[in-house]
Coordinates of C-alpha atoms in Angstrom, one line a residue:
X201 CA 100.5 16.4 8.8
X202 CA 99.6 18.7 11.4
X203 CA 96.0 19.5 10.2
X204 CA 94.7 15.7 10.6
X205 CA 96.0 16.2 14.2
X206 CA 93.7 19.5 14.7
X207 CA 90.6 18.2 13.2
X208 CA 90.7 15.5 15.4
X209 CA 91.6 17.4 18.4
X210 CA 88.7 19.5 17.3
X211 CA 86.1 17.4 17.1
X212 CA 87.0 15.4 20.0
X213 CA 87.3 18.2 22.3
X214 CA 82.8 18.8 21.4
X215 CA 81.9 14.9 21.2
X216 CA 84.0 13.6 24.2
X217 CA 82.4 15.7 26.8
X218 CA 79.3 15.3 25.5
X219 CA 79.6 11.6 25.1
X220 CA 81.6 10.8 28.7
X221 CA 81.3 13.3 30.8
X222 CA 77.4 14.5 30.1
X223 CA 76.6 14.9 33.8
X224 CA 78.4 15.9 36.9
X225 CA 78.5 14.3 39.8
X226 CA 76.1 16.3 41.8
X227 CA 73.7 15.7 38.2
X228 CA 74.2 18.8 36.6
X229 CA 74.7 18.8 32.9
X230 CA 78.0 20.0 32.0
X231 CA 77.9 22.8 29.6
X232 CA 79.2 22.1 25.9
X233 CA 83.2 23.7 25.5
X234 CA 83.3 26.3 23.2
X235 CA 86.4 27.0 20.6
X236 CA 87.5 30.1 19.0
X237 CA 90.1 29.4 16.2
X238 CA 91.7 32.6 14.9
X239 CA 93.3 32.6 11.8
X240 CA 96.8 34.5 11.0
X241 CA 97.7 35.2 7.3
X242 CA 101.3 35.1 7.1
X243 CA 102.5 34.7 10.5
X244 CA 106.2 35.4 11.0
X245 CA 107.5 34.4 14.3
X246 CA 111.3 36.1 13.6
X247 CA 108.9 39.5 13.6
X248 CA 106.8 38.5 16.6
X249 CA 109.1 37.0 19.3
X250 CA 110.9 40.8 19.7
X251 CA 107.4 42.5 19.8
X252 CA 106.8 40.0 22.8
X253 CA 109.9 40.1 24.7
X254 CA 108.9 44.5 24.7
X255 CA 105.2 43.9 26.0
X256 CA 104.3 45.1 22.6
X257 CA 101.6 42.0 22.0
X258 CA 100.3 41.2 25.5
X259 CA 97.6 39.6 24.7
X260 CA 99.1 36.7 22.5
X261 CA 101.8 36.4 25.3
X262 CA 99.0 35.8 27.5
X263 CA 97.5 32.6 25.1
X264 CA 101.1 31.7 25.0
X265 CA 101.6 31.6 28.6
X266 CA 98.5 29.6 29.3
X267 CA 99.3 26.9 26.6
X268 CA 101.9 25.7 23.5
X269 CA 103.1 27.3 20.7
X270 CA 105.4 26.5 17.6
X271 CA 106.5 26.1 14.4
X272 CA 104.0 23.9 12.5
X273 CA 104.7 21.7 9.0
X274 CA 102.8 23.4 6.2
X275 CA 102.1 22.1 3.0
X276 CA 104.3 21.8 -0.5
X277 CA 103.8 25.0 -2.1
X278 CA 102.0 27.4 0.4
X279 CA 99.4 29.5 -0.1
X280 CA 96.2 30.6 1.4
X281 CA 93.6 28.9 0.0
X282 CA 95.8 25.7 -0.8
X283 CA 96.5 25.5 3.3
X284 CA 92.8 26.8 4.3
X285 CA 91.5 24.2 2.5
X286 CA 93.8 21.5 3.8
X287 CA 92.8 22.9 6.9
X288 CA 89.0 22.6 6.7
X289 CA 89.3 19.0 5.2
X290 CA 92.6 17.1 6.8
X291 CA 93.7 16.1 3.3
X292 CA 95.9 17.0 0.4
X293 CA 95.5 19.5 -1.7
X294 CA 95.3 17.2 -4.7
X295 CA 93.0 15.2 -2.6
X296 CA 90.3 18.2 -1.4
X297 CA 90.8 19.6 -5.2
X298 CA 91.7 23.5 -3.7
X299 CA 95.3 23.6 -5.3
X300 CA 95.7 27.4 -5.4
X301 CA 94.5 30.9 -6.3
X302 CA 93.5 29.8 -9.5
X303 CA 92.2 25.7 -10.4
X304 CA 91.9 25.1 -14.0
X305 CA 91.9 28.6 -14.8
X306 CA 88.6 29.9 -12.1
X307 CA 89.2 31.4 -8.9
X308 CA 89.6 28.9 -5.9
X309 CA 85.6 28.4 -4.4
X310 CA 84.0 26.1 -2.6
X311 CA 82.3 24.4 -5.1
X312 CA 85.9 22.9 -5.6
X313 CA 85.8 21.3 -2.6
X314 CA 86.1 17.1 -3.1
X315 CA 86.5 16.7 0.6
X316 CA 84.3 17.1 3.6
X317 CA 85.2 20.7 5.2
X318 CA 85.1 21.1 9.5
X319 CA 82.2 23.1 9.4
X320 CA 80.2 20.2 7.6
X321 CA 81.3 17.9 10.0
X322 CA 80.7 19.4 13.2
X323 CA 77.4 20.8 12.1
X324 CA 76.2 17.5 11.0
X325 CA 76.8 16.3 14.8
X326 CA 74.4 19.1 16.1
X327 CA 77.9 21.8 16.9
X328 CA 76.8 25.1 16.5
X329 CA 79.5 26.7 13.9
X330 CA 80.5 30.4 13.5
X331 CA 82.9 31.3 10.4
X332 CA 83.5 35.0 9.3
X333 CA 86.5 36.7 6.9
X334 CA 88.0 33.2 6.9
X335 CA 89.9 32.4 3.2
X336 CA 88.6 30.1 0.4
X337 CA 84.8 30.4 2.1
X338 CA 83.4 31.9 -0.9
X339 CA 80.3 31.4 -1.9
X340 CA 79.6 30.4 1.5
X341 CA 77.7 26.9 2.8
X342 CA 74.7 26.1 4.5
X343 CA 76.1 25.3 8.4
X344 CA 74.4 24.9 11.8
X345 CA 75.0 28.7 12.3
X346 CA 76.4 31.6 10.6
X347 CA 79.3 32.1 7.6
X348 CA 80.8 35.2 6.7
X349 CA 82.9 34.3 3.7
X350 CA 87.0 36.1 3.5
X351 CA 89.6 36.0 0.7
X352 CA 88.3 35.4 -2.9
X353 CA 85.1 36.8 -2.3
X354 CA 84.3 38.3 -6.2
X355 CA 82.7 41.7 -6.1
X356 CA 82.8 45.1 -7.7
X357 CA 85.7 45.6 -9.9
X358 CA 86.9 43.1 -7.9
X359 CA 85.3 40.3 -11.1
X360 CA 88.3 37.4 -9.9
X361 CA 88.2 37.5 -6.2
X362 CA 91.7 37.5 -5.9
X363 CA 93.1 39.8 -3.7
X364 CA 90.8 42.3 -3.3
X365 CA 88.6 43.8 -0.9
X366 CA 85.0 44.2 -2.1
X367 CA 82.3 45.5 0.5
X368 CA 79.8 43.2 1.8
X369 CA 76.9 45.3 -0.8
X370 CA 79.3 44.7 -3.7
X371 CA 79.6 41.1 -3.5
X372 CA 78.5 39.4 -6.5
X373 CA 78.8 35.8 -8.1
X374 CA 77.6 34.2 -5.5
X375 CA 76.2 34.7 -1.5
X376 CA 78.9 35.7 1.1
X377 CA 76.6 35.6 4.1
X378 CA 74.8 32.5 5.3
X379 CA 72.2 32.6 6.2
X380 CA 70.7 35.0 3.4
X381 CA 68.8 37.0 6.1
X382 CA 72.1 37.8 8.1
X383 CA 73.3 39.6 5.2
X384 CA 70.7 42.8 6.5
X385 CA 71.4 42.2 9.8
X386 CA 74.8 43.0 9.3
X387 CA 74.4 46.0 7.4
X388 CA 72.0 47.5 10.0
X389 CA 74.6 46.8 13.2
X390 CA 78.1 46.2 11.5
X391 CA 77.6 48.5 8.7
X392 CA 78.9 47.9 4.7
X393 CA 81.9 46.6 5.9
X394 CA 85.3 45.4 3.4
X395 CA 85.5 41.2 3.0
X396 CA 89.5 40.6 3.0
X397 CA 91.8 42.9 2.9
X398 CA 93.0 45.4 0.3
X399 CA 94.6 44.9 -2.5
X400 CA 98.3 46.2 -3.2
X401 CA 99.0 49.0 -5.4
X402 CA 100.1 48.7 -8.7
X403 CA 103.6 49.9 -9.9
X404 CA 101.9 52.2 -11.9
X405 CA 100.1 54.2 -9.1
X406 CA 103.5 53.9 -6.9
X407 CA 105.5 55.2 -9.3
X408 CA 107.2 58.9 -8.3
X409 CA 104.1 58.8 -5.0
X410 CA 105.8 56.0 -3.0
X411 CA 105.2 57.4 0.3
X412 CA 101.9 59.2 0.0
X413 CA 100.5 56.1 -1.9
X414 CA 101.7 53.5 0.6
X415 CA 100.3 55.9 3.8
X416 CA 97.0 55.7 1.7
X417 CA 97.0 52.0 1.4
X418 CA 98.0 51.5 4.9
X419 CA 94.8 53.6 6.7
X420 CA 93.0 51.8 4.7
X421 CA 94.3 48.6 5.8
X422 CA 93.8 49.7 9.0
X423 CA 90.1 51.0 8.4
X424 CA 88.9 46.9 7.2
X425 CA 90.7 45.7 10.8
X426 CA 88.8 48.3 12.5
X427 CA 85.7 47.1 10.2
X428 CA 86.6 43.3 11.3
X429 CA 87.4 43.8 14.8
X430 CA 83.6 45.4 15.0
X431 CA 82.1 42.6 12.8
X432 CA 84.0 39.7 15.1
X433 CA 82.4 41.7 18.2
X434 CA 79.5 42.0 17.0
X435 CA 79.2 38.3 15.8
X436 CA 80.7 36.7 19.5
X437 CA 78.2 38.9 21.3
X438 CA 75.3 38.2 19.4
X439 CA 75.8 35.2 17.8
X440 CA 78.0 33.0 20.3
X441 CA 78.4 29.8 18.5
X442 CA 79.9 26.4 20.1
X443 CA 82.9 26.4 17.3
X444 CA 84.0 30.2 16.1
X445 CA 86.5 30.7 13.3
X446 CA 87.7 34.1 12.4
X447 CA 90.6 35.2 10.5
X448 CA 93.3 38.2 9.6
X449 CA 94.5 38.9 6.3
X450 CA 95.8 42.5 6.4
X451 CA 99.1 41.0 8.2
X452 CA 99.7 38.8 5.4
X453 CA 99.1 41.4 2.5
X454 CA 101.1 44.1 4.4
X455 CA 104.4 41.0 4.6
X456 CA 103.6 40.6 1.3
X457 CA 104.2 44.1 0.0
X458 CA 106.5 45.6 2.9
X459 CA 108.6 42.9 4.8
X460 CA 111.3 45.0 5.9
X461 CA 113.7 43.2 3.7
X462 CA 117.4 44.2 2.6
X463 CA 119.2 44.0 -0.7
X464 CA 119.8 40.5 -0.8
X465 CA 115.9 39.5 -0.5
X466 CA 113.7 38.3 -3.3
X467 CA 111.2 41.7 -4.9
X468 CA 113.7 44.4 -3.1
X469 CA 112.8 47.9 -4.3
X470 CA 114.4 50.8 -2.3
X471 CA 111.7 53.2 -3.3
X472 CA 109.2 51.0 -1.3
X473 CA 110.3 49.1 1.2
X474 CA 112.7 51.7 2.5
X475 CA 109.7 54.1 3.1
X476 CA 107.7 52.4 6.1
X477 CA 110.0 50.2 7.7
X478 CA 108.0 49.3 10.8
X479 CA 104.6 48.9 8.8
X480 CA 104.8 44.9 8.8
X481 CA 105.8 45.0 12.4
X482 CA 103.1 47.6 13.1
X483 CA 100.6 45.0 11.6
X484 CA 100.9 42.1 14.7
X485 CA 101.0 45.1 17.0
X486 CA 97.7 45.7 15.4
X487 CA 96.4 42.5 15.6
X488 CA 97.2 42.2 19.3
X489 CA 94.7 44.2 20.1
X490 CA 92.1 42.3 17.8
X491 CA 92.9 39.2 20.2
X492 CA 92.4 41.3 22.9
X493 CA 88.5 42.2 21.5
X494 CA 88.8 38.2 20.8
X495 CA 89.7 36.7 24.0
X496 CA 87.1 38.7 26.2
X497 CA 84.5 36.3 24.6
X498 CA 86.8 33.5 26.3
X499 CA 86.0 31.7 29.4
X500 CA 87.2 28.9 31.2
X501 CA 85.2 26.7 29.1
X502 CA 86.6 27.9 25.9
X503 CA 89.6 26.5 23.9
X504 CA 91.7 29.4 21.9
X505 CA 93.2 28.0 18.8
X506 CA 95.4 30.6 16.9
X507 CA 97.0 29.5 13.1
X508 CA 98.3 30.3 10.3
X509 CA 99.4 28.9 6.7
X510 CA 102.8 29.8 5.9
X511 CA 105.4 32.4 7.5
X512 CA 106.0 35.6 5.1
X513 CA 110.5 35.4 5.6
X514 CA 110.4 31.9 3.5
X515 CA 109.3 33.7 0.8
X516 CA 111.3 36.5 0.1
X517 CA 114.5 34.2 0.7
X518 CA 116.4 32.9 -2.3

């Protein structure tokens, strides 16, 4: 399975030079590679390969260019913190114990973990480790850096974590920012940003105000990535760490909600998903230009990893 393969890959590409290849030739010490791993929710590649053939993402054609991409065996059952979780620990789900939203009844959290996650073991081998809006993070660990905790963070009216977008002063149940001190940091230079993304609007609040309720959601939407594009900034300026992982959830909750699907699609509602056609597109557009903010902390030192967990299209198939 193809996270066993990345964990490895992972922690190979920190130990090996630092093991092997310690000192140059001329006696200088070689510095330590650096890897940014950017998390996609819902990555579709049937809605991203047109955006790149018309220049619309140019800076994940640029990744692309310089190295591989493809299609990438998930797990049984997709969903984000089920394949986070495998992720983080190169196991099962049954094995690491993170199943899905829900486990025995309680919202998915660390504390579930029966597995070793990455950021233990690279921190463990003195790898400095950066982790911010990433799913299934919540409450967040004790590393050899920094972690901002993502999707399932519980806060205000926001009791179950799921879905929901709570700001980083709401966050209860538990501590979203390691370590504790960050947490004021943040507040001072970032600002009270939204964790995750926001949640989707009920039927109820849609009903007869499709369009005006769905141009609400989506500035919102587009208010957290502006929040997150300033927080990942902020965080590979000030606090460059050895391994960085950051992640995008609006993409996924957007596919979720308003795949441009047609009649024949699983959850097709013509009063919704006829009103903003382009908005799912729109979203990797969007994101594109996060990388961009991204990749300007990359050198030729630094290894870009970009994922995700499942595609949105399998889903709204029959």
């Amino acid at each position: 399975m193809f996270p066993r393969k990345i964990l490895f890959l992972l922690v190979s590409v920190f130990l090996l030079p630092m093991g092997l290849c310690a000192q140059q030739p001329n006696g200088a010490s070689k510095p330590k590679p650096r890897v940014i791993m950017v998390g996609v929710n819902g990555m579709e590649l049937d809605i991203i390969r047109p955006l790149l053939l018309k220049g619309d993402m140019p800076n994940l054609a640029s990744v692309i260019e310089r190295g591989a991409y493809g299609k990438l065996r998930t797990v049984s059952g997709p969903n984000c913190p089920r394949v986070y979780s495998t992720l983080f620990t190169s196991t099962q789900p049954e094995e690491h114990g993170v199943t899905g939203f829900l486990v025995g009844g309680i919202t998915a959290n660390t504390h579930m973990l029966k597995e070793e996650p990455l950021w233990s073991v690279l921190s463990k081998r003195d790898i400095t480790v950066g982790m911010a809006n990433v799913p299934a993070t919540f409450p967040v660990m004790p590393v050899n850096g920094y972690m901002i905790s993502g999707m399932l963070t519980r806060g205000k009216n926001c009791e179950d974590g799921v879905l929901c977008a709570p700001k980083l002063s709401e966050v209860t149940g538990g501590d979203a920012v390691y370590p504790r001190q960050m947490r004021e940091e943040l507040l001072k230079n970032v600002g009270d940003f939204y964790i995750d993304c926001e949640r989707m609007p009920s039927a109820a609040d849609l009903k007869g105000h499709e369009a005006d309720v769905i141009d609400s959601w989506l500035k919102k939407v587009q208010i957290i990535r502006d929040q997150q594009t300033k927080l990942f900034d902020y965080l590979l300026t000030s606090h460059p760490t050895n391994f960085t992982f950051l992640a995008q959830s609006c993409e996924d909750r957007v596919g979720h909600w308003l795949y441009p699907i047609t009649p024949f699609n699983v959850g097709y509602n013509a009063n919704v998903n006829n009103v903003r056609q382009g908005a799912f597109p729109d979203q990797y557009v969007a994101f594109d230009k996060v990388l961009g903010s991204i990749l300007k902390h990359a050198d030729s030192n630094t290894y870009v990893v970009i994922v995700s967990d499942p595609g949105i299209k399998p889903l709204r198939e029959f």
